[in-house]
Tab-separated table of C-alpha atoms in Angstrom:
chain	number	residue	atom	x	y	z
A	59	MET	CA	138.133	107.227	49.804
A	60	VAL	CA	137.002	103.686	51.245
A	61	ARG	CA	132.799	103.887	51.857
A	62	GLN	CA	132.390	103.453	55.190
A	63	ARG	CA	128.796	102.792	57.176
A	64	ASN	CA	127.666	105.867	59.824
A	65	THR	CA	127.427	103.680	62.483
A	66	THR	CA	126.982	106.541	64.968
A	67	PHE	CA	124.540	108.531	62.931
A	68	GLU	CA	122.338	105.268	62.604
A	69	ALA	CA	123.073	104.915	66.601
A	70	LEU	CA	121.506	108.222	66.873
A	71	LEU	CA	118.126	107.591	65.235
A	72	THR	CA	117.667	104.768	67.179
A	73	GLU	CA	118.715	107.047	70.583
A	74	PHE	CA	115.772	109.302	69.464
A	75	GLY	CA	113.350	106.314	67.742
A	76	TYR	CA	113.545	108.008	64.420
A	77	THR	CA	112.823	105.974	61.298
A	78	HIS	CA	114.341	106.913	58.087
A	79	THR	CA	110.996	108.293	56.707
A	80	GLU	CA	110.742	110.345	60.403
A	81	LEU	CA	113.315	111.754	60.277
A	82	ALA	CA	113.305	112.843	56.670
A	83	GLU	CA	110.298	114.862	57.356
A	84	LEU	CA	111.598	117.050	60.407
A	85	VAL	CA	114.880	117.786	58.027
A	86	ASN	CA	112.274	119.438	55.835
A	87	ARG	CA	109.857	120.611	58.172
A	88	THR	CA	112.649	122.823	60.238
A	89	ALA	CA	114.523	123.250	57.501
A	90	GLU	CA	111.240	125.802	56.679
A	91	ASP	CA	110.559	126.259	60.170
A	92	ALA	CA	113.468	127.550	61.600
A	93	PHE	CA	115.542	128.932	58.350
A	94	GLY	CA	112.311	129.311	55.949
A	95	LYS	CA	113.744	127.457	53.074
A	96	PRO	CA	112.260	124.130	52.609
A	97	THR	CA	114.105	120.801	51.406
A	98	GLN	CA	113.589	117.554	49.589
A	99	CYS	CA	115.043	115.690	52.393
A	100	THR	CA	113.884	111.948	52.037
A	101	ASP	CA	114.238	108.289	53.230
A	102	ARG	CA	116.715	107.340	50.350
A	103	HIS	CA	119.389	110.474	51.836
A	104	VAL	CA	119.044	109.294	55.185
A	105	ARG	CA	119.732	105.696	54.273
A	106	ARG	CA	122.273	107.049	52.099
A	107	TRP	CA	124.173	109.114	54.953
A	108	ILE	CA	123.961	105.719	57.205
A	109	ALA	CA	125.802	103.204	54.998
A	110	GLY	CA	128.190	105.796	54.071
A	111	GLU	CA	127.686	106.773	50.840
A	112	VAL	CA	127.658	110.245	51.194
A	113	GLN	CA	130.045	111.606	53.736
A	114	TRP	CA	129.245	115.351	54.302
A	115	PRO	CA	125.686	115.958	53.280
A	116	TRP	CA	124.602	119.564	51.655
A	117	ALA	CA	124.678	122.576	53.540
A	118	ARG	CA	120.676	122.304	53.390
A	119	TYR	CA	121.175	118.815	55.302
A	120	LEU	CA	123.753	119.242	57.307
A	121	LEU	CA	121.635	122.667	58.819
A	122	PRO	CA	118.602	121.163	60.006
A	123	LEU	CA	120.604	117.662	61.181
A	124	GLN	CA	122.515	119.955	63.856
A	125	GLU	CA	119.010	121.418	64.583
A	126	ILE	CA	117.646	118.225	65.251
A	127	PHE	CA	119.953	116.097	67.684
A	128	GLY	CA	122.164	119.625	68.738
A	129	ARG	CA	125.638	117.872	67.489
A	130	SER	CA	127.728	118.703	65.462
A	131	PRO	CA	128.463	117.105	61.958
A	132	GLU	CA	131.373	116.016	63.072
A	133	ALA	CA	130.063	114.298	66.283
A	134	MET	CA	127.339	112.927	63.638
A	135	GLY	CA	130.159	110.738	62.496
A	136	PHE	CA	130.241	112.542	59.379
A	137	VAL	CA	133.523	112.774	57.534
A	138	PRO	CA	134.114	116.077	56.124
A	139	ARG	CA	136.746	116.309	53.187
A	140	LYS	CA	139.370	118.772	52.239
A	141	THR	CA	137.168	121.938	51.682
A	142	SER	CA	134.171	120.799	53.343
A	143	ARG	CA	133.139	123.373	55.888
A	144	VAL	CA	130.381	123.604	58.705
A	145	PRO	CA	127.495	126.355	57.174
A	146	ALA	CA	126.486	129.482	59.032
A	147	PRO	CA	122.692	129.296	59.188
A	148	PRO	CA	121.056	131.529	57.232
A	149	ARG	CA	119.044	134.121	58.174
A	150	ARG	CA	116.118	133.130	60.019
A	151	ARG	CA	112.586	134.624	60.228
A	152	PRO	CA	111.837	137.115	62.739
A	153	ALA	CA	109.746	135.597	65.206
A	154	PRO	CA	107.749	137.117	68.187
A	155	VAL	CA	109.074	135.456	71.322
A	156	LYS	CA	112.992	134.010	70.774
A	157	GLU	CA	112.487	129.821	72.368
A	158	PRO	CA	115.466	128.330	73.941
A	159	ARG	CA	116.754	124.911	71.993
A	160	PRO	CA	115.424	122.269	73.303
A	161	VAL	CA	111.430	123.398	73.075
A	162	ARG	CA	111.983	124.380	69.424
A	163	ARG	CA	113.182	120.404	68.679
A	164	ARG	CA	110.085	119.066	70.681
A	165	GLU	CA	107.753	120.883	68.902
A	166	PHE	CA	109.559	120.490	65.348
A	167	ILE	CA	109.106	117.049	66.307
A	168	ALA	CA	105.572	117.190	67.382
A	169	VAL	CA	104.872	118.790	64.239
A	170	GLY	CA	107.221	115.632	62.144
A	171	LEU	CA	105.066	112.748	63.720
A	172	ALA	CA	101.944	113.918	62.847
A	173	ALA	CA	103.073	113.561	59.707
A	174	ALA	CA	105.222	110.141	59.828
A	175	LEU	CA	101.933	108.493	61.695
A	176	GLY	CA	100.780	108.391	57.982
A	177	LEU	CA	97.447	109.385	59.316
A	178	ASP	CA	96.337	110.808	55.485
A	179	ALA	CA	97.039	106.931	54.611
A	180	ILE	CA	94.050	106.498	56.833
A	181	PRO	CA	90.197	106.486	54.445
A	182	SER	CA	87.692	109.855	55.199
A	183	ALA	CA	84.468	107.520	53.479
A	184	GLY	CA	84.451	104.264	51.687
A	185	ARG	CA	84.846	100.521	52.978
A	186	LEU	CA	87.641	100.280	55.135
A	187	GLY	CA	89.477	96.686	55.858
A	188	SER	CA	92.429	94.903	58.393
A	189	GLY	CA	95.205	97.521	56.179
A	190	ASP	CA	93.598	100.313	57.786
A	191	VAL	CA	93.369	98.688	61.204
A	192	GLU	CA	97.115	97.993	60.866
A	193	ARG	CA	97.488	101.630	60.226
A	194	VAL	CA	95.947	102.491	63.081
A	195	ARG	CA	97.734	100.331	65.796
A	196	ALA	CA	101.162	101.512	64.114
A	197	ILE	CA	100.396	104.152	65.623
A	198	VAL	CA	101.312	103.669	69.102
A	199	PRO	CA	104.266	102.252	69.137
A	200	ALA	CA	105.764	104.933	66.767
A	201	LEU	CA	104.745	107.366	69.443
A	202	TYR	CA	105.745	105.400	72.136
A	203	ASN	CA	109.695	105.721	71.241
A	204	TYR	CA	108.660	109.464	71.275
A	205	ASP	CA	107.209	109.813	74.884
A	206	HIS	CA	110.209	107.472	76.325
A	207	ALA	CA	112.400	110.476	75.352
A	208	LEU	CA	110.358	113.734	75.448
A	209	GLY	CA	107.819	112.402	77.614
A	210	GLY	CA	103.532	113.176	77.747
A	211	GLY	CA	104.033	117.206	77.391
A	212	ALA	CA	105.269	116.906	74.079
A	213	LEU	CA	102.830	114.184	72.089
A	214	HIS	CA	99.441	114.378	74.073
A	215	GLU	CA	97.921	116.754	71.443
A	216	VAL	CA	99.373	114.717	68.611
A	217	ALA	CA	97.541	111.426	70.444
A	218	ALA	CA	94.836	113.300	70.261
A	219	GLN	CA	94.615	114.535	67.001
A	220	ALA	CA	95.044	110.598	65.492
A	221	LEU	CA	91.874	109.658	67.785
A	222	HIS	CA	90.084	112.346	66.305
A	223	GLN	CA	91.287	111.078	62.842
A	224	VAL	CA	90.272	107.847	63.523
A	225	HIS	CA	86.985	108.090	64.835
A	226	HIS	CA	86.262	110.574	61.884
A	227	ALA	CA	86.662	107.356	60.197
A	228	LEU	CA	85.217	104.934	62.427
A	229	ASN	CA	81.860	106.854	62.163
A	230	HIS	CA	81.999	107.766	57.968
A	231	CYS	CA	83.600	104.491	56.436
A	232	THR	CA	81.590	100.900	56.364
A	233	TYR	CA	83.754	97.721	57.896
A	234	GLY	CA	82.405	94.444	58.460
A	235	GLU	CA	81.851	93.167	62.214
A	236	ARG	CA	85.475	91.472	62.158
A	237	ILE	CA	86.737	95.182	61.238
A	238	GLU	CA	84.501	96.372	63.932
A	239	ARG	CA	85.886	94.380	66.729
A	240	ALA	CA	89.655	94.838	65.699
A	241	LEU	CA	89.057	98.957	64.652
A	242	TYR	CA	87.399	99.145	68.252
A	243	ALA	CA	90.322	97.195	69.774
A	244	ALA	CA	92.863	99.637	67.750
A	245	VAL	CA	90.849	103.165	69.165
A	246	GLY	CA	91.268	101.771	72.802
A	247	ASP	CA	95.056	101.034	73.044
A	248	LEU	CA	95.166	104.355	71.023
A	249	ALA	CA	92.853	106.754	73.801
A	250	ALA	CA	94.677	105.009	76.760
A	251	SER	CA	97.734	105.573	75.019
A	252	ALA	CA	96.663	109.368	74.666
A	253	GLY	CA	95.287	109.275	78.420
A	254	TRP	CA	98.510	108.447	79.460
A	255	PHE	CA	100.409	111.372	77.613
A	256	ALA	CA	97.785	113.721	78.846
A	257	TYR	CA	98.770	112.414	82.383
A	258	ASP	CA	101.906	112.693	82.300
A	259	ALA	CA	101.585	116.531	80.609
A	260	GLY	CA	99.285	117.194	83.827
A	261	ARG	CA	95.976	117.153	81.960
A	262	GLN	CA	94.121	115.035	84.670
A	263	GLN	CA	90.665	115.922	83.090
A	264	ALA	CA	91.797	115.401	79.712
A	265	ALA	CA	93.441	112.323	80.571
A	266	THR	CA	89.717	111.423	82.756
A	267	GLY	CA	88.108	111.034	79.286
A	268	LEU	CA	90.671	109.671	77.400
A	269	TYR	CA	91.170	106.702	79.972
A	270	ASN	CA	87.073	106.519	79.684
A	271	GLU	CA	86.813	106.543	76.112
A	272	ALA	CA	89.150	103.576	76.183
A	273	LEU	CA	87.186	101.586	78.649
A	274	GLN	CA	84.561	102.153	76.775
A	275	ALA	CA	86.605	100.717	73.626
A	276	GLY	CA	87.846	97.735	75.189
A	277	MET	CA	84.245	97.008	75.958
A	278	LEU	CA	83.207	97.179	72.539
A	279	ALA	CA	86.083	94.999	71.594
A	280	GLY	CA	85.445	92.123	74.295
A	281	ASP	CA	90.051	93.154	74.389
A	282	GLY	CA	89.679	92.823	78.905
A	283	MET	CA	93.607	92.882	78.745
A	284	LEU	CA	93.111	96.696	77.035
A	285	GLN	CA	90.566	97.174	80.147
A	286	ALA	CA	93.216	95.978	82.672
A	287	ARG	CA	95.586	97.873	81.312
A	288	VAL	CA	92.886	101.800	81.720
A	289	TRP	CA	92.204	100.089	85.195
A	290	SER	CA	95.903	100.264	86.258
A	291	ASN	CA	96.297	104.143	84.793
A	292	LEU	CA	93.389	104.588	87.333
A	293	ALA	CA	95.185	103.821	89.647
A	294	MET	CA	97.890	105.562	88.930
A	295	GLN	CA	96.361	108.248	88.635
A	296	ALA	CA	94.235	108.403	91.800
A	297	ARG	CA	97.731	108.030	93.444
A	298	LEU	CA	98.525	111.474	91.920
A	299	LEU	CA	95.772	113.127	93.159
A	300	ASP	CA	96.319	111.484	97.016
A	301	ARG	CA	93.541	108.948	96.564
A	302	ASP	CA	95.934	106.186	97.622
A	303	GLN	CA	92.781	103.515	99.121
A	304	GLU	CA	90.742	104.216	95.319
A	305	ALA	CA	94.627	103.546	93.802
A	306	LEU	CA	94.801	99.981	95.760
A	307	ARG	CA	90.446	99.237	95.274
A	308	ILE	CA	91.597	100.189	91.437
A	309	GLY	CA	94.657	98.183	91.023
A	310	ARG	CA	93.068	95.102	92.966
A	311	ALA	CA	90.814	95.383	90.857
A	312	ALA	CA	92.996	95.051	87.203
A	313	VAL	CA	95.129	92.641	89.231
A	314	GLU	CA	92.426	90.182	89.490
A	315	THR	CA	91.207	90.148	85.850
A	316	ARG	CA	91.952	86.853	83.636
A	317	GLN	CA	93.714	88.992	81.333
A	318	ALA	CA	96.213	90.629	83.744
A	319	LYS	CA	97.094	86.812	85.608
A	320	ALA	CA	98.149	85.637	81.491
A	321	ASP	CA	99.982	88.178	81.113
A	322	PRO	CA	103.330	88.113	83.349
A	323	TRP	CA	104.542	91.641	81.674
A	324	LEU	CA	100.959	93.289	82.729
A	325	MET	CA	101.038	91.294	86.199
A	326	ALA	CA	104.544	92.249	86.692
A	327	LEU	CA	103.975	96.265	85.933
A	328	LEU	CA	100.456	96.121	88.524
A	329	HIS	CA	102.086	94.734	91.541
A	330	CYS	CA	105.093	96.778	91.271
A	331	ARG	CA	102.314	100.175	91.370
A	332	GLN	CA	100.103	98.319	93.922
A	333	ALA	CA	103.790	97.632	96.261
A	334	VAL	CA	104.003	101.372	95.451
A	335	GLY	CA	100.795	101.616	97.136
A	336	HIS	CA	100.756	99.710	99.294
A	337	ALA	CA	103.977	101.462	101.198
A	338	ARG	CA	102.339	104.979	100.845
A	339	ILE	CA	99.508	103.657	103.163
A	340	GLY	CA	102.542	102.133	106.109
A	341	ASP	CA	101.836	99.020	104.747
A	342	ARG	CA	105.018	97.821	104.705
A	343	VAL	CA	104.164	93.552	104.881
A	344	ARG	CA	101.278	94.197	101.987
A	345	ALA	CA	104.109	96.002	100.034
A	346	GLU	CA	107.256	93.687	100.215
A	347	ARG	CA	104.831	90.420	98.823
A	348	SER	CA	103.433	93.215	96.373
A	349	LEU	CA	107.216	93.193	94.872
A	350	ALA	CA	107.728	89.336	95.473
A	351	ARG	CA	104.936	88.784	93.003
A	352	ALA	CA	105.987	91.219	90.738
A	353	GLU	CA	109.166	90.023	90.252
A	354	THR	CA	107.748	85.820	90.098
A	355	ALA	CA	105.563	87.604	87.231
A	356	TYR	CA	108.147	89.572	85.500
A	357	GLU	CA	110.797	86.387	85.282
A	358	ARG	CA	107.847	84.076	83.313
A	359	GLY	CA	107.866	86.544	80.784
A	360	ARG	CA	108.442	85.571	77.116
A	361	GLY	CA	109.343	87.309	74.145
A	362	GLU	CA	108.452	90.972	73.786
A	363	PRO	CA	105.652	92.638	76.124
A	364	ALA	CA	103.153	94.928	74.183
A	365	ALA	CA	103.897	98.468	73.020
A	366	TRP	CA	102.563	100.261	75.601
A	367	LEU	CA	105.352	98.150	78.012
A	368	SER	CA	108.155	98.400	76.359
A	369	PHE	CA	109.360	100.584	79.174
A	370	LEU	CA	108.913	97.671	81.586
A	371	THR	CA	112.246	96.705	82.246
A	372	PRO	CA	113.860	94.567	84.802
A	373	ALA	CA	115.511	98.696	85.607
A	374	GLU	CA	111.830	99.627	85.925
A	375	ILE	CA	110.983	97.202	88.268
A	376	THR	CA	114.021	98.030	90.435
A	377	GLY	CA	112.934	101.525	90.281
A	378	LEU	CA	109.385	101.317	91.031
A	379	ALA	CA	110.812	98.687	94.426
A	380	GLY	CA	113.012	101.392	95.167
A	381	ALA	CA	109.569	104.302	95.149
A	382	ALA	CA	108.382	101.709	97.632
A	383	HIS	CA	110.643	101.508	100.308
A	384	GLN	CA	110.797	105.671	99.734
A	385	ALA	CA	107.497	105.398	100.612
A	386	LEU	CA	108.097	103.041	103.773
A	387	GLY	CA	110.887	105.546	105.015
A	388	LYS	CA	113.654	103.429	104.307
A	389	TYR	CA	115.514	106.022	102.655
A	390	GLY	CA	119.079	104.190	102.110
A	391	ARG	CA	117.732	101.024	100.633
A	392	ALA	CA	115.746	103.462	98.297
A	393	GLN	CA	118.910	105.066	96.689
A	394	GLN	CA	120.636	102.230	96.841
A	395	LEU	CA	117.415	100.024	94.261
A	396	THR	CA	116.766	103.859	92.535
A	397	ALA	CA	121.336	103.760	92.091
A	398	ASP	CA	120.851	100.660	90.366
A	399	ALA	CA	118.073	101.220	88.318
A	400	LEU	CA	119.744	104.202	86.910
A	401	ASP	CA	122.789	101.740	86.441
A	402	MET	CA	120.070	98.978	84.158
A	403	LEU	CA	118.737	102.232	82.230
A	404	ASP	CA	118.579	101.923	78.482
A	405	PRO	CA	119.517	105.083	77.268
A	406	ARG	CA	116.745	105.633	75.442
A	407	PHE	CA	114.026	106.070	78.334
A	408	GLU	CA	115.591	109.842	78.320
A	409	ARG	CA	112.153	110.914	80.612
A	410	ASN	CA	112.689	107.986	83.250
A	411	ARG	CA	116.146	108.311	83.760
A	412	VAL	CA	115.192	112.145	85.162
A	413	TYR	CA	112.190	111.361	86.993
A	414	TYR	CA	115.005	108.310	88.490
A	415	ARG	CA	117.215	110.786	89.128
A	416	LEU	CA	115.178	113.103	91.356
A	417	GLN	CA	113.646	110.099	93.106
A	418	ARG	CA	117.293	109.595	94.042
A	419	ALA	CA	117.994	112.799	94.944
A	420	GLN	CA	114.236	112.398	97.217
A	421	ALA	CA	115.386	109.354	98.655
A	422	LEU	CA	119.340	111.339	99.831
A	423	LEU	CA	117.495	114.082	101.131
A	424	ASP	CA	115.535	112.217	103.106
A	425	GLY	CA	118.227	110.734	104.986
A	426	GLY	CA	119.949	113.826	105.855
A	427	ASP	CA	122.721	114.153	103.009
A	428	VAL	CA	121.064	117.065	101.613
A	429	GLU	CA	124.452	118.201	99.419
A	430	HIS	CA	124.302	114.573	97.748
A	431	ALA	CA	120.890	115.301	96.774
A	432	ALA	CA	121.394	118.656	95.398
A	433	ALA	CA	123.809	117.850	93.072
A	434	GLU	CA	121.827	114.566	91.946
A	435	ALA	CA	118.835	117.124	92.016
A	436	GLY	CA	120.743	120.036	89.763
A	437	ASP	CA	121.730	117.515	87.354
A	438	ALA	CA	118.802	116.142	87.207
A	439	VAL	CA	117.410	119.666	86.276
A	440	THR	CA	119.654	119.914	83.939
A	441	MET	CA	118.626	116.276	81.445
A	442	ALA	CA	114.759	117.526	81.999
A	443	ALA	CA	115.367	120.459	80.457
A	444	ARG	CA	114.925	118.209	76.771
A	445	VAL	CA	111.616	116.274	77.936
A	446	ARG	CA	107.692	118.219	78.755
A	447	SER	CA	106.512	115.864	81.654
A	448	GLU	CA	104.480	117.505	84.803
A	449	ARG	CA	105.478	114.855	86.819
A	450	VAL	CA	109.281	115.519	86.402
A	451	ARG	CA	108.129	119.182	86.877
A	452	ASP	CA	105.988	118.210	90.222
A	453	ARG	CA	109.220	116.656	91.904
A	454	ILE	CA	111.240	119.523	91.111
A	455	THR	CA	109.282	121.505	92.232
A	456	GLY	CA	108.411	119.608	95.874
A	457	LEU	CA	112.821	119.458	95.985
A	458	ARG	CA	113.160	123.232	95.661
A	459	GLN	CA	110.625	123.341	98.501
A	460	GLN	CA	112.163	121.174	100.631
A	461	MET	CA	115.861	122.569	99.972
A	462	ARG	CA	114.416	125.888	101.182
A	463	HIS	CA	115.144	124.379	104.530
A	464	HIS	CA	118.737	123.641	104.065
A	465	ALA	CA	119.396	126.804	101.973
A	466	HIS	CA	121.877	126.808	104.271
A	467	VAL	CA	123.866	124.651	102.410
A	468	PRO	CA	126.100	126.027	99.778
A	469	ALA	CA	124.678	122.936	97.617
A	470	ALA	CA	121.125	124.315	97.897
A	471	ARG	CA	121.330	127.232	97.491
A	472	ASP	CA	123.727	126.612	94.170
A	473	PHE	CA	120.516	124.213	93.880
A	474	LEU	CA	118.187	127.020	94.629
A	475	GLU	CA	119.669	129.268	92.377
A	476	GLN	CA	119.854	126.855	89.627
A	477	THR	CA	115.845	126.233	89.490
A	478	ARG	CA	115.074	130.487	89.944
A	479	GLY	CA	112.288	130.983	87.384
A	480	THR	CA	111.834	127.993	86.121
A	481	GLY	CA	108.572	127.012	86.898
A	482	ALA	CA	109.251	124.282	89.623
């Protein structure tokens, strides 16, 4: 049989954000945690599956792969031999509480990611060098690959664990002045990211503490870009807590920093968030001006943004414009912009896709189209089972409360029944 590359399986790794090593670790942990039988999967096995050298893996690998991706072997691109069959799962170890598969999958990913981040390679004693700094810097891009798909609820504890281990190295190792500044910049990047994951998970007190830690690290490192980023996140948190004027003041301070002005990606995001803030207090002129400035700044962007800004695509710019129009009460325009954002959104941004579908449902509902709003919201709730984001849950809760006023409409009644007992 001619060897043929398994592009379907390769695309799955890209969609879920796995490296070969990360997937191998997750296969091993999934096998042991779910079935009580460890495997010896390595990155070499994964490479052979992708290359088509192995077209039908052994059962001990197929079972965890089915558990991780929720797909049959054929749907993962594997080709059965004449004698091949899908193996029956072994008897599971008894568990006190049976959890639904999506939750279990997130836990496996968190456990696998903690190992895949390579935290054990960070020294706990001795002298730190540039290679150690690079190991710390590599943690944040790895975390964001998962955040886009899973949401902060699946990651904030992993990020906190990583930050704790890096702090141990800072306090128990020796290093020169140049390495010290680089380490504090990397620690600040990690703390700001951990703060974002906690924010998305609804842990606002933890998020505030992590943001303050990131600001301090940014000052010690002399990293103005990091400080502007944290100010932006603090503004977003203030808005979540209904402190709109405070959010605008913090956002304005971030926009005025020299570092933000030098980075078109960051400037575009800041202006988008300011637009939503102005819209929330009813200032249409400033909101539209900020949206125009965001587009201008984004067009100046060249190359690739920082890892934490990898979500900032034309889809995100459009979706935030939809949020601003929603806050201004321009529901038809908000619905159209959000629909456009969803059409443009890359599949890997699963959490944002759920969020924007809920935003579109809100615009439809506020515009009086209850039937289509309920259908959109129902689809979003189905997708939301795969992510862990308190912001998403809050939007579902808000929609559910409003739908109660339209319970006489069959579609709204179906949505209320669908979300009954979900905790929303």
